[in-house]
XYZ file of C-alpha atoms in Angstrom:
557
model
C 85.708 130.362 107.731
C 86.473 130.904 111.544
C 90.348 131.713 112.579
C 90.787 127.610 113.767
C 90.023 126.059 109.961
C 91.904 128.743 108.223
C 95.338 127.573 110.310
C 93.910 124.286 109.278
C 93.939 125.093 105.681
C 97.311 126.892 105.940
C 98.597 124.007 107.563
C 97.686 121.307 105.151
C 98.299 123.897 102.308
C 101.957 123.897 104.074
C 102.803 120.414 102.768
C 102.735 120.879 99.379
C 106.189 121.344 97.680
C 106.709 123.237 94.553
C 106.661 121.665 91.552
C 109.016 119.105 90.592
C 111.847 118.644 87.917
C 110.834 117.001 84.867
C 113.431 114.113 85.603
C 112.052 114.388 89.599
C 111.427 110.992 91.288
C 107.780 111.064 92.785
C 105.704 108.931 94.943
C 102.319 108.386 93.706
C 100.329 108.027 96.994
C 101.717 109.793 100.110
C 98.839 107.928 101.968
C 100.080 104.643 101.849
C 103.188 105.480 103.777
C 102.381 108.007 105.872
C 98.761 107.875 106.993
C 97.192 104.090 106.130
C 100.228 102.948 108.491
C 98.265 103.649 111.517
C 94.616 102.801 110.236
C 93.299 98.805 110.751
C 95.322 96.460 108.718
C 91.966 94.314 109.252
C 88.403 94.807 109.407
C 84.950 93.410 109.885
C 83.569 91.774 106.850
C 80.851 93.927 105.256
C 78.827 91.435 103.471
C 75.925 90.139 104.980
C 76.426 87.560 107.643
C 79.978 88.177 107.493
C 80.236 90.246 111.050
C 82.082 86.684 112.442
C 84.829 87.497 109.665
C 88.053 89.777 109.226
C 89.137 91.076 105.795
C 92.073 93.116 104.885
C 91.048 96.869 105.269
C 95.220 98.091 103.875
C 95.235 99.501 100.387
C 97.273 97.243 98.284
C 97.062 94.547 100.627
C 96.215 90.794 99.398
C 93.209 89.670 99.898
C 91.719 87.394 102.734
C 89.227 86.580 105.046
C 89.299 84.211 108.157
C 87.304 84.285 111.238
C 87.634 86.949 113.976
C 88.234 83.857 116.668
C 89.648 81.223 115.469
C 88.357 77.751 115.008
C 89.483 74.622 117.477
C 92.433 72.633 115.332
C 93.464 75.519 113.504
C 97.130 76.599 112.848
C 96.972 80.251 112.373
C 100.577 81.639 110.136
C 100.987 84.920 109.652
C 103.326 86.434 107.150
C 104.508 90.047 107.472
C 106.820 91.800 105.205
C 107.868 94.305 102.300
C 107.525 93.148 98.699
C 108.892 89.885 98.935
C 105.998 88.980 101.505
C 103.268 90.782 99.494
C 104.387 88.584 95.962
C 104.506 85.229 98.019
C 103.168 82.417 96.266
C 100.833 85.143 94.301
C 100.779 83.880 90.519
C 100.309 85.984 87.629
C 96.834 86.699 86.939
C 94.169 85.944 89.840
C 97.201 84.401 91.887
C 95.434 80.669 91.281
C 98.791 78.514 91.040
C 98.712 77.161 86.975
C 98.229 73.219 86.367
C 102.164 73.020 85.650
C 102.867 73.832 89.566
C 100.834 70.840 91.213
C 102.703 68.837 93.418
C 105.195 71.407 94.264
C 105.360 72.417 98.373
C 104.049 75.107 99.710
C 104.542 77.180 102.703
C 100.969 76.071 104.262
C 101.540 72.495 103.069
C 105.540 72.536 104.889
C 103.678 73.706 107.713
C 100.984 71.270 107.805
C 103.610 68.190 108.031
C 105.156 70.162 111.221
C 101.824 70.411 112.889
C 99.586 66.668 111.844
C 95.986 66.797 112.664
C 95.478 70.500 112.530
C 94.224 73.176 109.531
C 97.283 76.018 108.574
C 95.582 78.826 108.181
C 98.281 81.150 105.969
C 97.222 84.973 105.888
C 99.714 87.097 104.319
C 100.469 90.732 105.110
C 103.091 91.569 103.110
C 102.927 95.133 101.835
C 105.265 97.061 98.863
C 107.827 98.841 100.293
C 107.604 98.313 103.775
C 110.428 99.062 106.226
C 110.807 97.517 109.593
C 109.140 100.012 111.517
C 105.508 100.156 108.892
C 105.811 96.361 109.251
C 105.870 96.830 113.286
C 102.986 98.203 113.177
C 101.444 95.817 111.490
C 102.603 92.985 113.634
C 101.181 94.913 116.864
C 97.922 94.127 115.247
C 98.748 90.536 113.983
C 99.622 90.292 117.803
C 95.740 90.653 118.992
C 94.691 88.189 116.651
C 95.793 84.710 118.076
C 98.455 83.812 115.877
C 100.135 80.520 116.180
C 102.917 81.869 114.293
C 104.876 84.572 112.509
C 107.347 84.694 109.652
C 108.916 87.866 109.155
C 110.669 88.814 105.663
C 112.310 92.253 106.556
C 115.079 94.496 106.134
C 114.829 94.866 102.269
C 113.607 98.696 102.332
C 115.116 100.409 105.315
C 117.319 102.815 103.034
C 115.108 104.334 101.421
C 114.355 107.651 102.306
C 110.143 106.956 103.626
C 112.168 104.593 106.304
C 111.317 105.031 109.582
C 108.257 106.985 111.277
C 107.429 110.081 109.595
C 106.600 113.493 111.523
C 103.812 113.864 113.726
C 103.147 117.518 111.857
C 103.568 115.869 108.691
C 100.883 113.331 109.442
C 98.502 115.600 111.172
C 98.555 118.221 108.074
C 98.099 114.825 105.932
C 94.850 113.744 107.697
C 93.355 117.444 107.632
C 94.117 117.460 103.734
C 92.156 114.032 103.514
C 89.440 115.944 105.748
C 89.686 118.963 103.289
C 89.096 116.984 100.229
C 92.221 118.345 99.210
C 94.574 116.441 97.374
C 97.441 114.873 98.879
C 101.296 116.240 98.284
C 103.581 115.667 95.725
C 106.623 114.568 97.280
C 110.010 113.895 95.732
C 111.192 109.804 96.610
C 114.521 109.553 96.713
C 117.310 106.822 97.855
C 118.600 107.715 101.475
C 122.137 109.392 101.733
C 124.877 106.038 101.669
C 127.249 108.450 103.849
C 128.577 106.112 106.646
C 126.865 108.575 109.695
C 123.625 107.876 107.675
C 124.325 103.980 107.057
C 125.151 103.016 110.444
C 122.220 104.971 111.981
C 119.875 103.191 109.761
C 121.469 100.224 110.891
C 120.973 100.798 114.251
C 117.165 101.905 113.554
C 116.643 98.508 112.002
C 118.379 96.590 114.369
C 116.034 98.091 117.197
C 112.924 97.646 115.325
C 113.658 94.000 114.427
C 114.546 93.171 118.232
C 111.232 95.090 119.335
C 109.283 92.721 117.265
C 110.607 89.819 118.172
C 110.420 90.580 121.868
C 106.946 92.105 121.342
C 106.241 88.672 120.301
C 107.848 86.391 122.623
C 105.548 88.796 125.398
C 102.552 87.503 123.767
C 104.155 83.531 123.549
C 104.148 83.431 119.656
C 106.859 82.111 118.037
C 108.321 84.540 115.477
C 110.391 83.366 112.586
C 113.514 85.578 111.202
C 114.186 85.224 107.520
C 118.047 86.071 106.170
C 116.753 87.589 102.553
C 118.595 86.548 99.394
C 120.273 89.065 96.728
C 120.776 88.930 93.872
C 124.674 89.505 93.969
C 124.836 90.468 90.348
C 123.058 93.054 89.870
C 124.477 96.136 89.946
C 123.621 98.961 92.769
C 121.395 101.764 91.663
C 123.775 104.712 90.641
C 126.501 105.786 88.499
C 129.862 104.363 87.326
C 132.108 107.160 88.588
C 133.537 107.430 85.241
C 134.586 111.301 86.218
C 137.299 110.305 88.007
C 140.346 109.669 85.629
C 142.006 106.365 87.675
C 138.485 104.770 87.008
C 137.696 105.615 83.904
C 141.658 103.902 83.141
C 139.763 100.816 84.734
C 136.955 100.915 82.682
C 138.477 101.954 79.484
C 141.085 98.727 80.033
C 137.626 96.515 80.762
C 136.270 97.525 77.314
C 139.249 96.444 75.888
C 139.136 93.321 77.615
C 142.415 94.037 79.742
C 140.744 92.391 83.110
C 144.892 92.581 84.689
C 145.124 96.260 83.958
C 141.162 97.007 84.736
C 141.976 95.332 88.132
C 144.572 97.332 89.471
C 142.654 100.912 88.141
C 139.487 99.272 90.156
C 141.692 98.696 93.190
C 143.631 101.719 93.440
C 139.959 103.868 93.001
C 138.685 101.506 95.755
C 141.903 102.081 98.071
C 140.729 105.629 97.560
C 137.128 105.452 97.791
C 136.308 102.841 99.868
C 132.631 103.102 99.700
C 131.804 103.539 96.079
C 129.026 100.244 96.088
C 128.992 100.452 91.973
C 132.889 100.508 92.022
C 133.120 97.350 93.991
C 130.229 95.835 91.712
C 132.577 96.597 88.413
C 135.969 95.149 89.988
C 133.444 92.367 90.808
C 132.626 91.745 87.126
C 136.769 92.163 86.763
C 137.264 89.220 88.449
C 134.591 87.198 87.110
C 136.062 87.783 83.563
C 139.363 86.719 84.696
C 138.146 83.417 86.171
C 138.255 84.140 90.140
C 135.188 83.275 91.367
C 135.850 83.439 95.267
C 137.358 87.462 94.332
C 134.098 88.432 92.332
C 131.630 87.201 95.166
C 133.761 89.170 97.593
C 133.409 92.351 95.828
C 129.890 91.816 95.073
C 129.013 91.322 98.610
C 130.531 94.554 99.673
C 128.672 96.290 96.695
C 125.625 95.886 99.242
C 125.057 99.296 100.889
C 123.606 98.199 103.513
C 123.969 94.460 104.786
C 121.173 93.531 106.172
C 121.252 89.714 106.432
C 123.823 90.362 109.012
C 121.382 92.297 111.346
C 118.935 89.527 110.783
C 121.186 86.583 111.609
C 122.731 88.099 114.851
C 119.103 89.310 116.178
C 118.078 85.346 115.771
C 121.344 84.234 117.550
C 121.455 87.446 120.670
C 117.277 87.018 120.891
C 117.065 83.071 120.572
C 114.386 83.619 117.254
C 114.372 80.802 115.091
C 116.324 81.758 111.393
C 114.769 80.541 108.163
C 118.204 81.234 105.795
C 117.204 81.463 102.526
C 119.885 83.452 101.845
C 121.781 80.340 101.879
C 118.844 78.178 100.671
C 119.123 80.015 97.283
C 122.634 79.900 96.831
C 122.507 76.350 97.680
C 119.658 75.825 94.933
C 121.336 78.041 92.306
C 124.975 76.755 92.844
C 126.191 79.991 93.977
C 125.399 83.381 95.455
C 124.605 85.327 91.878
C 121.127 83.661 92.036
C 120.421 85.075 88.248
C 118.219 81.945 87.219
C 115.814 82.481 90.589
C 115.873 86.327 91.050
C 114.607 88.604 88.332
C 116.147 91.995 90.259
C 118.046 92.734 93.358
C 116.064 91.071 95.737
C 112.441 89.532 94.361
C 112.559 85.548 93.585
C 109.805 84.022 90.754
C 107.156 82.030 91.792
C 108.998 78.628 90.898
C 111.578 79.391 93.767
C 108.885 80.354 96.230
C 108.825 76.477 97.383
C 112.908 76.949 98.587
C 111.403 79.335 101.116
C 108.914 77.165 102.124
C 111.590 74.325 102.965
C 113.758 76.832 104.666
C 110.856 78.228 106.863
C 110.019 74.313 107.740
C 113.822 73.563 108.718
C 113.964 76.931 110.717
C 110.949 75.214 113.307
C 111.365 71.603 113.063
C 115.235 70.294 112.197
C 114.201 67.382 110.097
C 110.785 68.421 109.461
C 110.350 65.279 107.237
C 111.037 66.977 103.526
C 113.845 67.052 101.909
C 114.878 69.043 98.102
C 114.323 65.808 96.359
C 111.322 65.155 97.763
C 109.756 69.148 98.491
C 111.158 70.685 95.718
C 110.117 69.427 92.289
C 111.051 71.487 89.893
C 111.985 74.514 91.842
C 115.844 74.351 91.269
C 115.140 74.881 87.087
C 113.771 77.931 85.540
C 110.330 77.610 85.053
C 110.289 78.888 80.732
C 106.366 79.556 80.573
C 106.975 81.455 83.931
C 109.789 83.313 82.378
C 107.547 84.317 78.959
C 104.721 85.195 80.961
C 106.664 87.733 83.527
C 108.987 88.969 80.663
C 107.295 92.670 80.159
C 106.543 92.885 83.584
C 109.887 92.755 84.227
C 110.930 94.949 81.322
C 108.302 97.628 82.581
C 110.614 97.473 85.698
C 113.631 98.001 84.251
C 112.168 101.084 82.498
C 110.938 101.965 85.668
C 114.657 101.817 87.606
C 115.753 103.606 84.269
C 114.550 106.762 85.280
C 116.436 106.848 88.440
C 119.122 108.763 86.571
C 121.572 110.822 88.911
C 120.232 114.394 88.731
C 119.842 118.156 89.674
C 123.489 118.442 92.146
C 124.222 115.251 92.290
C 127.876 114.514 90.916
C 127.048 111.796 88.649
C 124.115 113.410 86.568
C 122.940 112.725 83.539
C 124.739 109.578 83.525
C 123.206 105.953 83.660
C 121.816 104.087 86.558
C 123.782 100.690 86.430
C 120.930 99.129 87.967
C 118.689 99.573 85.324
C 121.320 98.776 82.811
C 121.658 95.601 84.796
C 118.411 94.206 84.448
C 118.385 95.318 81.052
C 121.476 93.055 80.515
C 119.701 90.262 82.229
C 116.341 90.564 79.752
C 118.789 90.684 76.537
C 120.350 87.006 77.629
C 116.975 85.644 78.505
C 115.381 86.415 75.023
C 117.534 89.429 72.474
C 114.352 89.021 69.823
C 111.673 90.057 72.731
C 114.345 93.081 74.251
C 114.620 94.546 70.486
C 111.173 95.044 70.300
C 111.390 97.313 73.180
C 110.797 100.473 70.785
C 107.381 99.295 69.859
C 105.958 98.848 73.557
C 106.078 101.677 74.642
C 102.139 102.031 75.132
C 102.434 98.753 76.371
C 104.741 98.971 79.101
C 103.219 102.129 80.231
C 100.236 100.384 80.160
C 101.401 97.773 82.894
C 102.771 100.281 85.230
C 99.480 102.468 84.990
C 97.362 99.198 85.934
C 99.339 98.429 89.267
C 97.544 99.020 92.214
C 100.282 100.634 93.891
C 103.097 103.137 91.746
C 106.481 103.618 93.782
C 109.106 105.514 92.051
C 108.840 107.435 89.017
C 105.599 105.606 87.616
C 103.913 109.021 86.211
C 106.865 110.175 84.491
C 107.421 106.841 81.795
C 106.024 108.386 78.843
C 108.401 111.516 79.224
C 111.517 110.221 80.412
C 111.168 107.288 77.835
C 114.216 108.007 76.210
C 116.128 107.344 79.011
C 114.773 103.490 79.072
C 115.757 103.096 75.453
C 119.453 104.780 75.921
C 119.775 102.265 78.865
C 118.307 98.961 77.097
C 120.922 100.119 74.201
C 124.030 100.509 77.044
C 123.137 97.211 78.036
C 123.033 95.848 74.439
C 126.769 97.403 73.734
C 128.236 95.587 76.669
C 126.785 92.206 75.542
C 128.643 93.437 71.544
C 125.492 93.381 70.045
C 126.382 96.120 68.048
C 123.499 96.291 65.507
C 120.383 96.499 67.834
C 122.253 98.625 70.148
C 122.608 101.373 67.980
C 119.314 101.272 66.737
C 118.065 101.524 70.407
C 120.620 104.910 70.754
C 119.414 106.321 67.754
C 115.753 105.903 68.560
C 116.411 107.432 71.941
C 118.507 110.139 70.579
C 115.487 110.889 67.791
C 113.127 111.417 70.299
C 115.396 113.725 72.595
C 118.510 114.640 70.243
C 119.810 117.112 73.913
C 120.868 114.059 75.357
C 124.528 113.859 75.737
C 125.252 110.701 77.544
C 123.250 108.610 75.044
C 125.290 110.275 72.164
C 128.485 109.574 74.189
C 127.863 106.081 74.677
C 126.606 105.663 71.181
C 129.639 107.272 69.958
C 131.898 104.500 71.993
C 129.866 101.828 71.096
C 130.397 102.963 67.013
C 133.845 103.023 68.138
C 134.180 99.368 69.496
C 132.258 98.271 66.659
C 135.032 99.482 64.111
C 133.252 102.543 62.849
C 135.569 105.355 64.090
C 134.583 107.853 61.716
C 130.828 107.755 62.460
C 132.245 107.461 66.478
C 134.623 110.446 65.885
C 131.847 112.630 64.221
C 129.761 111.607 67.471
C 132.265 113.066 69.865
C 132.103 116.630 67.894
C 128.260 116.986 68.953
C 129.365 117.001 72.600
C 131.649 119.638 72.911
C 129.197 121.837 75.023
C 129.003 118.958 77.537
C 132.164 118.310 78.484
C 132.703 120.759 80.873
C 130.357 118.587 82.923
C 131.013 115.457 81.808
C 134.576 114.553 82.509
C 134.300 111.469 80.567
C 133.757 112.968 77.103
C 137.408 114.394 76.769
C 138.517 111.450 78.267
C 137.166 108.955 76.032
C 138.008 111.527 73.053
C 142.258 111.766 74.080
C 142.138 107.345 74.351
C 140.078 107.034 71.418
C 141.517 109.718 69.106
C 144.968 110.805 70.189
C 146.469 112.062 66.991
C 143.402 114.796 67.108
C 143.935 115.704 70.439
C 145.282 119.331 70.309
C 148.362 119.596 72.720
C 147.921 122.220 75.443
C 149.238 125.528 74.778
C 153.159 126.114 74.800
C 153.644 122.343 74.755
C-alpha cells in the first residue's frame, strides 16, 4: 500500500463512529443523503433503442421515462419535493389508481384543461426526506431539461438534523469508502436542536434556498409554482410531555381528571414560563378543545409547530412574484377545519383520496378560474375513502411503531419517557378501527416485515424488533387516554413481559389501574418504581396525588 492510499484508508476509516446505544436512532443509508445528492437525478435509458430516452438514475426515486428532447405539443410538469412529492398520486401496490378512483381529477388532467391542445407530460421527483437545499439540486438539473413548469412541495424536512449541505471532508471520505468497498458509516439521526439561535437560522437557510430556486428558475423563463403544505394540527410534536416539572404535571394531573378550568391555568402558567415547549402548547391545545373553544385550541396548535414553514413559503410567493398553490387552506377548507384528521394520516402526509384537492389548488394557483370547481373536480375527495383506509391501516401502524422508538434518551431531560407523537398516531389508529389496533401484539413479524421491504429506511428501521416494547407501551398510553381500560392494560403488560426494566410503562400502567378504579393493583405498581424516581420526577408525584394518606411526611414535620 503506498503512503497516498493508506491516508485514504485512514481517512474513510475516520468516519465511522463507535457503536451506537441500543435505543440509538440510525440512518440506514448515509448514501442517499450525502453522496447520491450530487450524482444524475436522470440518465440515458439502457435498453436497447432507448438512447433517445431519460430514466430516473436516484435511488428511491419513482419511476419514469420521457424523451431527452421533448416532443412538439408537449406540456412538460415537473414535480420536486420531500415525501409528500415522492407519494403523489402513487397508489398502494404498483401505484395503478384502483377502479373506485375513475373520474376523480388529477394533477396532469387539471393541467391539461389550463393548456387545450397540448400533451402534460407529469414526471415526478419527489424524494423521502428531502430538504430545500437536496431538492435544489435537483431542480438545477430539472432546469436543463426544458420544463414547461415546476411545482415545488418544500419545507417539510428542514429541521432535521441531515438539513442543509453536508461537509466537503465528510463527502470526500464517503466516496473513497464507496471506492474501498468499504461499508458506509453508521451515523446517529437525530431531530435538530429547537433552541431559538438554531430555529431562526434554519429559517433563514430555508428562506434562501427557496428564493434561489425560484429565481434560478425565473433565469431560465419557467414558471415555478410554491405550495403552502398542510399539517395536520392535531397531532402532537415528537417529544415528551414535560411531566418533570411540578406546575405541569398539576395541569396534566387536573386533565386526567377531567378539570379542563384548572388544567388550563397549570398549562398557561408553564407556558408563561416556557414559552417554547411545542408539546406544552399541543396539550393546552387539547385543553381547550375539551372545554368547547375551538378558535383557543387551533391557536395553540398552530404554535405547537416548531418551525412554521408555510409562512416562509407564502411571503417568498408574495416578495418574489411566484405563483402560490395553498393547500394549506385547500385542506382545511375540504375538512371543515385546520385538524385535517380525516385527510392526513400523520403530521404532514395526505391519502391518496385527497391528492385531487392538490390538484385543484395547483390549477387555481396558474389560471384563476381554471374551469373546475370542488363539485365538479373533486368527486369523492372530501369523504374518507374506507377501502383506502383498510388497505393503508398497517402501513400506518408500522409507522407509528416506527415514531415509537424516538423515545427521549442518553442526556436528554425527558428520557425514558414517551414520544407524544407516536402516542398520537396511535390514538388516531384506535378511533379508526380498536379491533385491528388490539391485535397489535400478534404483528409483530408483520409490521417488521413492512418496514424491512421499503426501499428506503429513515429513522430507527433496524432497531423494531428490539425496541418493540416501546411500540406496545405507547399503543397502550394511547389506549388509556381514549378509557379503554381493558386492552390497554393488556398492551402494558405484554410490553412490560417482554422488558419487565421498563419504568415508564409500569408508571403509566400503574395510573391507568388507578383511573380504572383498581388502586390496590395501581398502588402495588408504584412500589416497583422506587429505584426510578430519582430520575423520574413524575413517579413521586403521581404517588403523593394518588395516595396521600401513604405519603410519609418529611422528617421533623
Amino acid at each position: 500500500m503506498t503512503w497516498v492510499q493508506a491516508v485514504l484508508l485512514i481517512l474513510a476509516l475516520s468516519l465511522v463512529p463507535g457503536p451506537p446505544a441500543a435505543a440509538a436512532v440510525l440512518a440506514d443509508d448515509v448514501g442517499y443523503w450525502y453522496a447520491d445528492i450530487y450524482e444524475d437525478f436522470f440518465g440515458p435509458d439502457d435498453a436497447p433503442g432507448g438512447e433517445a430516452f431519460l430514466v430516473n438514475r436516484r435511488p428511491a426515486s419513482r419511476s419514469s421515462r420521457f424523451p431527452r428532447r421533448k416532443a412538439p405539443g408537449t406540456y412538460r410538469v415537473f414535480l420536486v419535493g420531500g415525501s409528500v412529492a415522492h407519494s403523489f398520486e402513487d397508489w398502494p401496490g404498483d401505484g395503478t389508481p384502483p377502479a373506485r378512483a375513475a373520474g376523480r381529477l388529477t394533477l396532469a388532467g387539471a393541467l391539461a384543461r389550463l393548456v387545450p391542445g397540448r400533451k402534460v407530460e407529469l414526471i415526478n421527483c419527489g424524494m423521502p426526506g428531502y430538504d430545500s437545499y437536496r431538492e435544489s439540486l435537483v431542480l438545477d438539473e430539472v432546469l436543463r431539461l426544458e420544463p414547461d413548469l415546476v411545482i415545488l412541495m418544500s419545507g417539510n424536512n428542514d429541521l432535521i438534523a441531515s438539513a442543509g449541505p453536508p461537509p466537503r471532508s465528510f463527502v470526500l471520505g464517503l466516496r473513497l469508502r464507496r471506492l474501498l468497498r468499504l461499508p458506509p458509516p453508521r451515523l446517529e439521526a437525530r431531530e435538530a436542536d429547537d433552541n431559538p439561535g438554531e430555529l431562526a437560522r434554519r429559517t433563514a437557510r430555508f428562506d434562501a434556498n427557496l428564493r434561489g430556486m425560484v429565481r434560478a428558475a425565473v433565469a431560465r423563463m419557467v414558471p415555478i409554482v410554491l405550495c403552502a403544505l398542510p399539517r395536520r394540527l392535531g397531532q402532537p410534536p415528537t417529544g415528551a410531555l414535560p411531566l418533570r416539572d411540578k406546575g405541569f404535571f398539576a395541569g396534566w394531573l387536573a386533565w386526567e381528571r377531567r378539570g379542563y378550568p384548572e388544567a388550563e391555568r397549570h398549562f398557561k402558567d408553564y407556558i408563561a414560563r416556557n414559552p417554547r415547549d411545542s408539546t406544552a402548547y399541543h396539550a393546552l391545545g387539547r385543553i381547550l378543545e375539551s372545554m368547547g373553544d375551538r378558535a383557543g385550541a387551533l391557536a395553540a396548535f398552530r404554535l405547537s409547530q416548531t418551525l412554521e414553514i408555510d409562512a416562509v413559503v407564502r411571503r417568498t410567493a408574495r416578495e418574489e412574484g411566484a405563483p402560490l398553490a395553498d393547500l394549506e387552506g385547500a385542506f382545511e377548507r375540504a375538512a371543515g377545519g385546520p385538524r385535517l384528521e380525516g385527510l392526513l394520516y400523520d403530521r404532514v402526509h395526505w391519502h391518496r383520496f385527497a391528492d385531487p384537492i392538490v390538484s385543484l389548488a395547483v390549477a387555481e394557483a396558474l389560471a384563476p378560474r381554471p374551469g373546475l370547481s370542488p363539485e365538479t373536480a373533486l368527486p369523492g375527495a372530501f369523504r374518507p375513502d374506507p377501502v383506502e383506509l383498510e388497505e393503508t391501516y398497517w402501513l400506518r401502524a408500522a409507522a407509528a411503531v416506527r415514531e415509537s422508538l424516538l423515545m427521549p434518551s442518553g442526556s436528554q431531560p425527558d428520557k425514558g419517557r414517551f414520544n407524544e407523537g407516536a402516542v398520537g398516531l396511535f390514538e388516531a389508529l384506535w378511533k379508526e378501527s380498536p379491533d385491528a389496533a388490539a391485535e397489535l401484539p400478534g404483528r409483530k413479524e408483520f409490521l417488521i416485515r413492512l418496514e424491512r421491504e421499503k426501499g428506503l429506511h429513515i429513522g430507527p428501521s433496524e432497531d423494531l424488533a428490539g425496541l418493540w416494547p416501546s411500540a406496545l407501551a405507547h399503543a397502550a398510553e394511547a389506549c388509556a387516554r381514549l378509557g379503554r381500560w381493558d386492552p390497554a392494560l393488556r398492551l402494558f403488560d405484554e410490553a412490560l413481559r417482554l422488558e419487565p426494566r421498563f419504568p415508564y410503562a409500569l408508571l403509566r400502567r400503574s395510573v391507568a389501574l388507578h383511573r380504572a378504579g383498581r388502586a390496590p393493583e395501581a398502588e402495588a405498581g408504584f412500589a416497583g418504581l422506587r429505584e426510578a424516581a430519582w430520575w423520574i420526577a413524575e413517579i413521586d408525584f403521581y404517588r403523593e396525588a394518588l395516595f396521600p394518606r401513604r405519603t410519609k411526611p418529611a422528617p421533623g414535620k
